[in-house]
JSON list of C-alpha atoms in Angstrom, two decimals:
[
{"chain": "E", "resi": 1, "resn": "MET", "atom": "CA", "xyz": [157.70, 136.19, 112.12]},
{"chain": "E", "resi": 2, "resn": "GLY", "atom": "CA", "xyz": [155.57, 138.99, 112.19]},
{"chain": "E", "resi": 3, "resn": "ARG", "atom": "CA", "xyz": [154.28, 138.67, 115.97]},
{"chain": "E", "resi": 4, "resn": "ALA", "atom": "CA", "xyz": [158.13, 138.07, 117.23]},
{"chain": "E", "resi": 5, "resn": "THR", "atom": "CA", "xyz": [159.22, 141.46, 115.13]},
{"chain": "E", "resi": 6, "resn": "ALA", "atom": "CA", "xyz": [155.98, 143.25, 116.68]},
{"chain": "E", "resi": 7, "resn": "LEU", "atom": "CA", "xyz": [156.65, 142.13, 120.45]},
{"chain": "E", "resi": 8, "resn": "ALA", "atom": "CA", "xyz": [160.44, 143.06, 119.50]},
{"chain": "E", "resi": 9, "resn": "PHE", "atom": "CA", "xyz": [159.93, 146.47, 118.40]},
{"chain": "E", "resi": 10, "resn": "ALA", "atom": "CA", "xyz": [157.35, 146.74, 121.80]},
{"chain": "E", "resi": 11, "resn": "GLN", "atom": "CA", "xyz": [160.00, 145.72, 123.87]},
{"chain": "E", "resi": 12, "resn": "GLU", "atom": "CA", "xyz": [162.47, 148.37, 122.62]},
{"chain": "E", "resi": 13, "resn": "GLY", "atom": "CA", "xyz": [159.68, 150.63, 123.70]},
{"chain": "E", "resi": 14, "resn": "ALA", "atom": "CA", "xyz": [157.68, 151.34, 119.86]},
{"chain": "E", "resi": 15, "resn": "SER", "atom": "CA", "xyz": [153.74, 151.66, 120.06]},
{"chain": "E", "resi": 16, "resn": "VAL", "atom": "CA", "xyz": [152.83, 148.95, 117.44]},
{"chain": "E", "resi": 17, "resn": "VAL", "atom": "CA", "xyz": [150.26, 148.73, 114.78]},
{"chain": "E", "resi": 18, "resn": "VAL", "atom": "CA", "xyz": [149.52, 145.05, 113.72]},
{"chain": "E", "resi": 19, "resn": "GLY", "atom": "CA", "xyz": [147.53, 144.72, 110.33]},
{"chain": "E", "resi": 20, "resn": "ARG", "atom": "CA", "xyz": [146.46, 141.45, 109.53]},
{"chain": "E", "resi": 21, "resn": "ARG", "atom": "CA", "xyz": [143.39, 140.23, 107.37]},
{"chain": "E", "resi": 22, "resn": "GLU", "atom": "CA", "xyz": [142.51, 137.62, 110.52]},
{"chain": "E", "resi": 23, "resn": "GLY", "atom": "CA", "xyz": [141.78, 138.67, 113.95]},
{"chain": "E", "resi": 24, "resn": "GLU", "atom": "CA", "xyz": [144.70, 136.68, 115.04]},
{"chain": "E", "resi": 25, "resn": "GLY", "atom": "CA", "xyz": [146.48, 140.20, 115.10]},
{"chain": "E", "resi": 26, "resn": "ALA", "atom": "CA", "xyz": [144.47, 140.69, 118.73]},
{"chain": "E", "resi": 27, "resn": "GLU", "atom": "CA", "xyz": [146.40, 137.95, 120.26]},
{"chain": "E", "resi": 28, "resn": "SER", "atom": "CA", "xyz": [149.69, 139.97, 119.16]},
{"chain": "E", "resi": 29, "resn": "ILE", "atom": "CA", "xyz": [148.31, 142.98, 120.34]},
{"chain": "E", "resi": 30, "resn": "ALA", "atom": "CA", "xyz": [147.73, 140.94, 124.11]},
{"chain": "E", "resi": 31, "resn": "LEU", "atom": "CA", "xyz": [151.15, 139.71, 124.05]},
{"chain": "E", "resi": 32, "resn": "ILE", "atom": "CA", "xyz": [152.49, 143.30, 123.65]},
{"chain": "E", "resi": 33, "resn": "GLU", "atom": "CA", "xyz": [150.27, 144.81, 126.29]},
{"chain": "E", "resi": 34, "resn": "GLN", "atom": "CA", "xyz": [150.98, 141.90, 128.72]},
{"chain": "E", "resi": 35, "resn": "ALA", "atom": "CA", "xyz": [154.83, 142.94, 128.10]},
{"chain": "E", "resi": 36, "resn": "GLY", "atom": "CA", "xyz": [154.01, 146.43, 128.84]},
{"chain": "E", "resi": 37, "resn": "GLY", "atom": "CA", "xyz": [153.56, 147.84, 125.66]},
{"chain": "E", "resi": 38, "resn": "LYS", "atom": "CA", "xyz": [151.37, 149.79, 123.55]},
{"chain": "E", "resi": 39, "resn": "GLY", "atom": "CA", "xyz": [149.62, 148.42, 120.53]},
{"chain": "E", "resi": 40, "resn": "LEU", "atom": "CA", "xyz": [146.83, 148.37, 117.91]},
{"chain": "E", "resi": 41, "resn": "PHE", "atom": "CA", "xyz": [145.19, 145.90, 115.95]},
{"chain": "E", "resi": 42, "resn": "VAL", "atom": "CA", "xyz": [143.78, 146.93, 112.48]},
{"chain": "E", "resi": 43, "resn": "GLN", "atom": "CA", "xyz": [142.28, 144.18, 110.23]},
{"chain": "E", "resi": 44, "resn": "ALA", "atom": "CA", "xyz": [143.51, 144.91, 106.80]},
{"chain": "E", "resi": 45, "resn": "ASP", "atom": "CA", "xyz": [144.35, 143.57, 104.04]},
{"chain": "E", "resi": 46, "resn": "VAL", "atom": "CA", "xyz": [148.10, 144.69, 102.48]},
{"chain": "E", "resi": 47, "resn": "SER", "atom": "CA", "xyz": [146.90, 143.72, 99.03]},
{"chain": "E", "resi": 48, "resn": "ILE", "atom": "CA", "xyz": [144.43, 146.39, 99.01]},
{"chain": "E", "resi": 49, "resn": "GLU", "atom": "CA", "xyz": [145.26, 150.40, 98.99]},
{"chain": "E", "resi": 50, "resn": "ALA", "atom": "CA", "xyz": [142.14, 151.24, 101.09]},
{"chain": "E", "resi": 51, "resn": "ASP", "atom": "CA", "xyz": [142.82, 148.97, 103.62]},
{"chain": "E", "resi": 52, "resn": "VAL", "atom": "CA", "xyz": [146.48, 150.00, 103.81]},
{"chain": "E", "resi": 53, "resn": "GLY", "atom": "CA", "xyz": [145.15, 153.56, 103.92]},
{"chain": "E", "resi": 54, "resn": "ALA", "atom": "CA", "xyz": [142.94, 153.03, 106.68]},
{"chain": "E", "resi": 55, "resn": "MET", "atom": "CA", "xyz": [145.74, 151.21, 108.77]},
{"chain": "E", "resi": 56, "resn": "VAL", "atom": "CA", "xyz": [148.02, 154.23, 108.10]},
{"chain": "E", "resi": 57, "resn": "ALA", "atom": "CA", "xyz": [145.23, 156.71, 109.02]},
{"chain": "E", "resi": 58, "resn": "LYS", "atom": "CA", "xyz": [144.49, 154.78, 112.67]},
{"chain": "E", "resi": 59, "resn": "ASN", "atom": "CA", "xyz": [147.98, 154.79, 113.42]},
{"chain": "E", "resi": 60, "resn": "LEU", "atom": "CA", "xyz": [148.57, 158.41, 113.07]},
{"chain": "E", "resi": 61, "resn": "GLU", "atom": "CA", "xyz": [145.10, 158.85, 115.23]},
{"chain": "E", "resi": 62, "resn": "SER", "atom": "CA", "xyz": [146.46, 156.96, 117.72]},
{"chain": "E", "resi": 63, "resn": "PHE", "atom": "CA", "xyz": [150.27, 157.05, 118.12]},
{"chain": "E", "resi": 64, "resn": "GLY", "atom": "CA", "xyz": [150.89, 160.85, 116.11]},
{"chain": "E", "resi": 65, "resn": "ARG", "atom": "CA", "xyz": [153.76, 159.39, 113.49]},
{"chain": "E", "resi": 66, "resn": "SER", "atom": "CA", "xyz": [155.35, 156.44, 111.75]},
{"chain": "E", "resi": 67, "resn": "ASP", "atom": "CA", "xyz": [158.64, 155.86, 112.27]},
{"chain": "E", "resi": 68, "resn": "ILE", "atom": "CA", "xyz": [159.16, 152.50, 110.77]},
{"chain": "E", "resi": 69, "resn": "GLY", "atom": "CA", "xyz": [156.94, 150.08, 108.58]},
{"chain": "E", "resi": 70, "resn": "PHE", "atom": "CA", "xyz": [157.37, 146.22, 108.75]},
{"chain": "E", "resi": 71, "resn": "ASN", "atom": "CA", "xyz": [155.66, 144.52, 106.05]},
{"chain": "E", "resi": 72, "resn": "ASN", "atom": "CA", "xyz": [155.51, 140.50, 106.68]},
{"chain": "E", "resi": 73, "resn": "ALA", "atom": "CA", "xyz": [153.18, 139.87, 104.17]},
{"chain": "E", "resi": 74, "resn": "GLY", "atom": "CA", "xyz": [153.47, 137.80, 100.89]},
{"chain": "E", "resi": 75, "resn": "VAL", "atom": "CA", "xyz": [152.83, 140.69, 98.75]},
{"chain": "E", "resi": 76, "resn": "PHE", "atom": "CA", "xyz": [153.36, 144.50, 99.14]},
{"chain": "E", "resi": 77, "resn": "PRO", "atom": "CA", "xyz": [151.38, 146.71, 96.39]},
{"chain": "E", "resi": 78, "resn": "GLU", "atom": "CA", "xyz": [152.33, 149.89, 95.12]},
{"chain": "E", "resi": 79, "resn": "SER", "atom": "CA", "xyz": [150.98, 152.08, 97.70]},
{"chain": "E", "resi": 80, "resn": "ALA", "atom": "CA", "xyz": [152.12, 155.56, 98.84]},
{"chain": "E", "resi": 81, "resn": "SER", "atom": "CA", "xyz": [150.11, 155.45, 101.97]},
{"chain": "E", "resi": 82, "resn": "MET", "atom": "CA", "xyz": [153.11, 154.28, 104.43]},
{"chain": "E", "resi": 83, "resn": "THR", "atom": "CA", "xyz": [155.67, 156.41, 102.38]},
{"chain": "E", "resi": 84, "resn": "GLU", "atom": "CA", "xyz": [153.86, 159.36, 102.53]},
{"chain": "E", "resi": 85, "resn": "VAL", "atom": "CA", "xyz": [153.65, 159.18, 106.28]},
{"chain": "E", "resi": 86, "resn": "THR", "atom": "CA", "xyz": [157.03, 158.33, 107.05]},
{"chain": "E", "resi": 87, "resn": "LEU", "atom": "CA", "xyz": [157.91, 161.29, 104.81]},
{"chain": "E", "resi": 88, "resn": "LYS", "atom": "CA", "xyz": [155.89, 163.61, 106.62]},
{"chain": "E", "resi": 89, "resn": "SER", "atom": "CA", "xyz": [156.96, 162.40, 110.21]},
{"chain": "E", "resi": 90, "resn": "GLY", "atom": "CA", "xyz": [160.90, 163.66, 108.90]},
{"chain": "E", "resi": 91, "resn": "GLY", "atom": "CA", "xyz": [162.18, 159.99, 107.77]},
{"chain": "E", "resi": 92, "resn": "GLY", "atom": "CA", "xyz": [162.04, 156.43, 109.23]},
{"chain": "E", "resi": 93, "resn": "ALA", "atom": "CA", "xyz": [162.03, 153.16, 107.00]},
{"chain": "E", "resi": 94, "resn": "ILE", "atom": "CA", "xyz": [159.72, 150.60, 105.51]},
{"chain": "E", "resi": 95, "resn": "VAL", "atom": "CA", "xyz": [161.56, 147.06, 105.83]},
{"chain": "E", "resi": 96, "resn": "ASN", "atom": "CA", "xyz": [159.73, 144.40, 103.42]},
{"chain": "E", "resi": 97, "resn": "THR", "atom": "CA", "xyz": [160.32, 140.69, 103.90]},
{"chain": "E", "resi": 98, "resn": "ALA", "atom": "CA", "xyz": [158.68, 138.39, 101.64]},
{"chain": "E", "resi": 99, "resn": "SER", "atom": "CA", "xyz": [159.17, 134.79, 99.58]},
{"chain": "E", "resi": 100, "resn": "PHE", "atom": "CA", "xyz": [161.67, 134.64, 96.39]},
{"chain": "E", "resi": 101, "resn": "LEU", "atom": "CA", "xyz": [158.59, 135.73, 94.49]},
{"chain": "E", "resi": 102, "resn": "GLY", "atom": "CA", "xyz": [157.70, 138.82, 96.34]},
{"chain": "E", "resi": 103, "resn": "ILE", "atom": "CA", "xyz": [161.38, 140.31, 95.88]},
{"chain": "E", "resi": 104, "resn": "ARG", "atom": "CA", "xyz": [161.17, 142.52, 92.65]},
{"chain": "E", "resi": 105, "resn": "PRO", "atom": "CA", "xyz": [161.38, 146.25, 92.42]},
{"chain": "E", "resi": 106, "resn": "TYR", "atom": "CA", "xyz": [157.51, 148.10, 92.59]},
{"chain": "E", "resi": 107, "resn": "SER", "atom": "CA", "xyz": [157.79, 151.64, 90.97]},
{"chain": "E", "resi": 108, "resn": "GLY", "atom": "CA", "xyz": [157.04, 154.68, 93.35]},
{"chain": "E", "resi": 109, "resn": "LEU", "atom": "CA", "xyz": [157.93, 152.92, 96.30]},
{"chain": "E", "resi": 110, "resn": "SER", "atom": "CA", "xyz": [161.66, 154.79, 96.01]},
{"chain": "E", "resi": 111, "resn": "VAL", "atom": "CA", "xyz": [162.06, 158.10, 97.95]},
{"chain": "E", "resi": 112, "resn": "ASP", "atom": "CA", "xyz": [165.33, 158.48, 96.29]},
{"chain": "E", "resi": 113, "resn": "GLY", "atom": "CA", "xyz": [164.95, 157.32, 93.07]},
{"chain": "E", "resi": 114, "resn": "GLY", "atom": "CA", "xyz": [167.03, 153.89, 94.07]},
{"chain": "E", "resi": 115, "resn": "ILE", "atom": "CA", "xyz": [165.42, 150.51, 93.40]},
{"chain": "E", "resi": 116, "resn": "THR", "atom": "CA", "xyz": [163.11, 149.16, 96.24]},
{"chain": "E", "resi": 117, "resn": "VAL", "atom": "CA", "xyz": [163.06, 145.41, 96.73]}
]
C-alpha cells in the first residue's frame, strides 16, 4: 500500500521521500524515477524519533518543504518533527494508516486541539 501511494503521489507531480527500515525503499524510488518522478529513499525506523527527525531533515534539504506526510507503518510515535515542518511550510496534511491496534489518539499530534487518530 505504501509503494502504491508513493507512486500515485509521484504521478501527480509530488516529490516523494520513502522511509523504511529495510532497503526495499530504494526499489520504490527506482520505480518513481522510471515513471518520471522525483524521489529520495531514507533508511528510517518510524518508531525512533531521531530517525523521523533525520528523514524530515533530508526531505527539507532535498525538496525545501513538506506538504503531506503519509504514514503507512504499524506504529506512529509521538513525534513533533513532521507536525512542525508542516506548520512551517504553511499547512499540509499528515495521513496515518494502521491496523486496528494502531488506531488510537496520541497527545501532541493535533494542531487545533482535536483528536488525532
